[in-house]
Coordinates of C-alpha atoms in Angstrom, one line a residue:
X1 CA 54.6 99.6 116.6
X2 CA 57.3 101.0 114.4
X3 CA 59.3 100.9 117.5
X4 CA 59.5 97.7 118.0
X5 CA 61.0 97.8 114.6
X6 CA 63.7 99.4 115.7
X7 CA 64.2 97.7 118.5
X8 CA 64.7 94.7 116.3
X9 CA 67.1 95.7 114.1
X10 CA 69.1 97.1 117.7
X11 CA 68.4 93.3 118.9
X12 CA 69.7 91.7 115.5
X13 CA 73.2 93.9 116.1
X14 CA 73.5 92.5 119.9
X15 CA 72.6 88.8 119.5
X16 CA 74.5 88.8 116.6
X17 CA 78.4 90.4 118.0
X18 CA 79.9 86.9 117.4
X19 CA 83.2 88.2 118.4
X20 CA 84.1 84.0 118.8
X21 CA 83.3 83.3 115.0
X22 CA 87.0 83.4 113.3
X23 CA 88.4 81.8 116.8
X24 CA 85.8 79.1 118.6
X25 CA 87.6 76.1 117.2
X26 CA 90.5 77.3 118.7
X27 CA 89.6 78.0 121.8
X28 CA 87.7 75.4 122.6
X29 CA 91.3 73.0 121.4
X30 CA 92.6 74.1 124.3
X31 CA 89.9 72.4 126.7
X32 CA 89.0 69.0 124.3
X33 CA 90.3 67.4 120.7
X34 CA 87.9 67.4 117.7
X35 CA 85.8 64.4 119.1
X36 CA 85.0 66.7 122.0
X37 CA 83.9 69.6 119.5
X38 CA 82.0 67.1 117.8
X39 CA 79.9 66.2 120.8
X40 CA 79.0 69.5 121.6
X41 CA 78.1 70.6 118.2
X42 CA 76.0 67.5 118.1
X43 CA 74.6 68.7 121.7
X44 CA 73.8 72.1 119.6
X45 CA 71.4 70.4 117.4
X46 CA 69.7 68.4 119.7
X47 CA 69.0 71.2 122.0
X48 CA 68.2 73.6 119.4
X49 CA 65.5 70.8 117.7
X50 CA 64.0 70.2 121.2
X51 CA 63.4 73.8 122.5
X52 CA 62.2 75.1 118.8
X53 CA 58.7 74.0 119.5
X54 CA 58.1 74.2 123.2
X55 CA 59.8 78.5 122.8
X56 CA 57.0 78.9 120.1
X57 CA 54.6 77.9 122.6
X58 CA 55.3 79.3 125.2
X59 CA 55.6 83.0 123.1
X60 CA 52.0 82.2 122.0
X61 CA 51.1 81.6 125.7
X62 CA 53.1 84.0 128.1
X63 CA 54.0 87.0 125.1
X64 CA 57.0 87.4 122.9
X65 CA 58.7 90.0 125.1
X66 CA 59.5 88.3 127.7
X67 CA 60.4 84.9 125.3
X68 CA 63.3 87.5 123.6
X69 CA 64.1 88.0 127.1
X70 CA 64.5 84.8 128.8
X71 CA 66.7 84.1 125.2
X72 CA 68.9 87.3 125.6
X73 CA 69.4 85.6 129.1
X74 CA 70.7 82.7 128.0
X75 CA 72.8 83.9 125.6
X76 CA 74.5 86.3 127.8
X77 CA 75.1 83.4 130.2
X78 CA 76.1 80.8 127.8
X79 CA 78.5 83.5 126.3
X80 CA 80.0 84.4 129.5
X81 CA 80.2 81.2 130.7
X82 CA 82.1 79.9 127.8
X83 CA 85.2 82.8 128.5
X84 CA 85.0 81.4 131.9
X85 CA 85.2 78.0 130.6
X86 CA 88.0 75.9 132.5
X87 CA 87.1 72.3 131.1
X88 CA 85.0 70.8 128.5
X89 CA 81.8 70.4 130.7
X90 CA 81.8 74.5 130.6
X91 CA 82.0 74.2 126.8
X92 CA 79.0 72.0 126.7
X93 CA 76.6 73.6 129.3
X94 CA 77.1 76.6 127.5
X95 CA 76.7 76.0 124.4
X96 CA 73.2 73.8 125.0
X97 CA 71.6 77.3 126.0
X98 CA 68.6 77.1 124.2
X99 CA 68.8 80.9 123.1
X100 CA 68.7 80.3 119.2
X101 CA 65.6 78.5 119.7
X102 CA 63.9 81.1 121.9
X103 CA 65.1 83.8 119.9
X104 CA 64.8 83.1 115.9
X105 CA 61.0 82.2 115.8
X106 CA 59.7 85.1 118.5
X107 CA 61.4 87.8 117.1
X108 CA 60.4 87.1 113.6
X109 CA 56.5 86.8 115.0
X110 CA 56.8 89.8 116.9
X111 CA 57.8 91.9 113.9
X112 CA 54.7 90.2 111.7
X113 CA 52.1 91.3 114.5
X114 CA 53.9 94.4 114.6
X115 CA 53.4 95.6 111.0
X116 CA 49.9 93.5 111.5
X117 CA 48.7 95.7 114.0
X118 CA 49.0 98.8 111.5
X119 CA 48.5 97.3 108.6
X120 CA 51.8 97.0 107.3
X121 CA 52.2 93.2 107.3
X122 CA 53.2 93.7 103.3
X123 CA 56.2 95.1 104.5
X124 CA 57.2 91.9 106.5
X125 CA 59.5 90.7 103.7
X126 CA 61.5 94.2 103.7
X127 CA 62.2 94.3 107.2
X128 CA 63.3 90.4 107.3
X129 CA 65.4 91.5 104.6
X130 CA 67.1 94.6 106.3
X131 CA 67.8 92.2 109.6
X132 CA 69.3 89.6 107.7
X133 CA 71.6 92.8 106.0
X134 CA 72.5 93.9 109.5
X135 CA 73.0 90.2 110.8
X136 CA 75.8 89.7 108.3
X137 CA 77.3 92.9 108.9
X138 CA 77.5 92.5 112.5
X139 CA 78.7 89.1 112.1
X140 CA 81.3 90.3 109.6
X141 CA 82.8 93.0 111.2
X142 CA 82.6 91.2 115.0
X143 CA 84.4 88.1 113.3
X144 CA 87.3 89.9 112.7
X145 CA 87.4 92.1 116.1
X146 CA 87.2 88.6 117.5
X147 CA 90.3 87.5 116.3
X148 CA 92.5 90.8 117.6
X149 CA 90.6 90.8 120.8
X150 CA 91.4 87.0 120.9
X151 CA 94.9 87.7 120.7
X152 CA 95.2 89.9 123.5
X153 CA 93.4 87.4 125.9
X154 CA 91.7 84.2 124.4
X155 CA 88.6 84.6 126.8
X156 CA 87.6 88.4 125.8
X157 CA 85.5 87.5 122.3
X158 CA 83.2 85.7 124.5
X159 CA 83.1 87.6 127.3
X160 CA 82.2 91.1 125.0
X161 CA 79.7 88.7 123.2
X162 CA 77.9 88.4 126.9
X163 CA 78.3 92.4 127.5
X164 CA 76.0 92.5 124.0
X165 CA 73.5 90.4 125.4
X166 CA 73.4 92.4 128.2
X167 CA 72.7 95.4 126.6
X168 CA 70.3 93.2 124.5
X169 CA 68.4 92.2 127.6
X170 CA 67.9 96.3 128.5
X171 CA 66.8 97.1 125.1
X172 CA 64.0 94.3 125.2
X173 CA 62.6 96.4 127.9
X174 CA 61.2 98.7 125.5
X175 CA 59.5 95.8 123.3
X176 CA 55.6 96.8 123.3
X177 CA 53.7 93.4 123.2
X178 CA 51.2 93.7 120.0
X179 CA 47.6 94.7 120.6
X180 CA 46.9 91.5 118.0
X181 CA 48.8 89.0 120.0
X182 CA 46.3 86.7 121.8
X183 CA 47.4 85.5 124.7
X184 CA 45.9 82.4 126.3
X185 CA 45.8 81.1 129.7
X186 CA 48.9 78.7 130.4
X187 CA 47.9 75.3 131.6
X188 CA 49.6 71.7 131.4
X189 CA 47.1 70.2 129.1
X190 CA 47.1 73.2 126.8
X191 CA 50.8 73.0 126.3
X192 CA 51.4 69.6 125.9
X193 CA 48.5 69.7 123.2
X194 CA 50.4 72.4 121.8
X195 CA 53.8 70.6 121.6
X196 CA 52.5 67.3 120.4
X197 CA 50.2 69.1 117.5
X198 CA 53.3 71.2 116.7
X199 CA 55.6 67.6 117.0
X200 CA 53.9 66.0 114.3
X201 CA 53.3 68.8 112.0
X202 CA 57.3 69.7 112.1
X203 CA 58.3 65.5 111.8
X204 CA 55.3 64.8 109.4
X205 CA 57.6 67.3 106.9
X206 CA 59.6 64.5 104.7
X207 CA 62.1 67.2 103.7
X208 CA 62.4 68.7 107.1
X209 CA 63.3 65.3 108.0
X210 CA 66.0 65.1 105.6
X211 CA 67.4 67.9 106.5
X212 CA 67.5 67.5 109.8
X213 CA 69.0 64.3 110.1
X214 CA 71.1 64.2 107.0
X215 CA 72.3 67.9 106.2
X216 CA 71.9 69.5 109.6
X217 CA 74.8 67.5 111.0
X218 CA 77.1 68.7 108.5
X219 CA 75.7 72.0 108.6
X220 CA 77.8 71.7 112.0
X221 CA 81.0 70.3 110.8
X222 CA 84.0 72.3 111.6
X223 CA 85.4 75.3 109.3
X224 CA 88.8 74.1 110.2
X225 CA 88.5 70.3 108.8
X226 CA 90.4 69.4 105.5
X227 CA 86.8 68.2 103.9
X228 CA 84.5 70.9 104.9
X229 CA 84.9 73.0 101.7
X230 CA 84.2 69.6 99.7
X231 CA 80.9 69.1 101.9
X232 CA 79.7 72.9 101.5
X233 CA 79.8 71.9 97.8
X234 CA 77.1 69.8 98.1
X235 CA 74.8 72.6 99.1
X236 CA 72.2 74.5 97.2
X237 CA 73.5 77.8 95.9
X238 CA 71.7 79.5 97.6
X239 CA 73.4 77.9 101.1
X240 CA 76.6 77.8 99.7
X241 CA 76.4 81.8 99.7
X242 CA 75.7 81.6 103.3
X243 CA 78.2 79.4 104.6
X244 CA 80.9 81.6 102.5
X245 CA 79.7 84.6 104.3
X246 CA 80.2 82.6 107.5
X247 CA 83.5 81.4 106.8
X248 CA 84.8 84.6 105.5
X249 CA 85.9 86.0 109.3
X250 CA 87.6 82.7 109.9
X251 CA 89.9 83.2 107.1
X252 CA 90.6 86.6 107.6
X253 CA 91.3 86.6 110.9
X254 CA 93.4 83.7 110.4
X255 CA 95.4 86.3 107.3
X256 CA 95.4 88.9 109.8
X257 CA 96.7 87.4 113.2
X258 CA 98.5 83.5 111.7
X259 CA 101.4 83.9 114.4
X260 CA 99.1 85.1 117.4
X261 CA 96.6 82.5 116.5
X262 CA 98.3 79.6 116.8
X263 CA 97.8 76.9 119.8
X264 CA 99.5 77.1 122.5

């Protein structure tokens, strides 16, 4: 099962190329205004929230493989789509591609039943740890490829975020489905007990709640708005480091490439 280990941290590079990070608000400027990015990053959450439940599911039922699939499929769509994009209604469709939600939760309990199998499940921390290392990097260093690949042609950070997907998709070929994973006959009445059980245990959560309908909408807010750095403030610390490491390719591509950046 150590391979599949590997195969992670291969996965965690390829869903994570966000060659669009230092540039999206940009781009998507020149199809809508900042009400229309609103709408789709409000679009984000709700799809995300909705599919987060039904993906863990339906891993549980038909095997994680081929849920890290199906997600590597929509990403590569949703990201090709998007450099494709010639109005807002391409912006939206592709950015409500459930991915994230089909991704985050399968690979993480594909790696526990990994180490499970061969009793190495102590080891589940370190390896979450080493993905979320390589997750930055390859956010970091893409973020700022973005920007000079967005300078050449506007379309081509999405469009190599796809080709990663792509190669994603190959790679999850070689996923070996964990001995330990029990797999269950799909029906109707199994799943929809599933999703209502997992419904109320996910809502019944006071601070999920909170979070998700007070500090999961600014979570969303644009990196380019006047008060965002004023928002972030009201995060934990521990947050706060995160959305710095996000916003860190935005700036620097913005350093790098300020005249070749600029809307047209």
């Amino acid at each position: 099962m150590q391979r599949n280990i590997y195969i992670a941290y291969l996965l965690t590079i390829t869903q994570h190329a966000w060659f669009w990070l230092g540039i999206w608000v940009l781009y998507y400027l020149k199809f809508t205004d900042y009400a229309g990015i609103g709408l789709i990053e409000t679009a984000i959450i709700i799809s995300t929230t909705l599919f987060e439940i039904p993906s863990g599911t339906l891993a549980d039922i038909v095997g994680r493989k081929k849920i890290i699939f199906i997600a590597l499929i929509f990403s590569a769509f949703g990201n090709i789509l998007m450099g494709a994009a010639q109005n807002f209604i391409f912006l939206l469709i592709a950015t409500i591609m459930p991915s994230r939600a089909f991704y985050s939760g399968t690979i993480e309990s594909l790696l526990y039943d990994s180490l499970k199998q061969n009793g190495g499940e102590e080891k589940y921390h370190k390896v979450l740890a080493n993905i979320n290392s390589i997750m930055l990097a390859t956010i970091a260093i893409s973020g700022i490829l973005g920007g000079f690949l967005y300078s050449i042609n506007p379309r081509y950070p999405f469009y190599l975020c796809g080709i990663f997907n792509i190669f994603g998709m190959v790679i999850s070929f070689f996923i070996k489905e964990p001995n330990i994973t029990n797999k269950v006959k799909l029906s109707l009445n199994l799943y929809t007990d599933t999703l209502i059980n997992g419904t109320k245990q996910l809502f019944g959560n006071k601070n999920f709640r909170f979070w998700l309908f007070f500090l999961s909408p600014l979570d969303h807010l644009s990196l380019f708005q006047k008060r965002s750095l004023t928002i972030r403030c009201l995060y934990s610390s521990a947050l706060m480091k995160k959305r710095l490491e996000f916003c860190l390719p935005s700036f620097i591509c913005l350093l790098l490439y300020p005249h070749k950046l600029a809307i047209r």
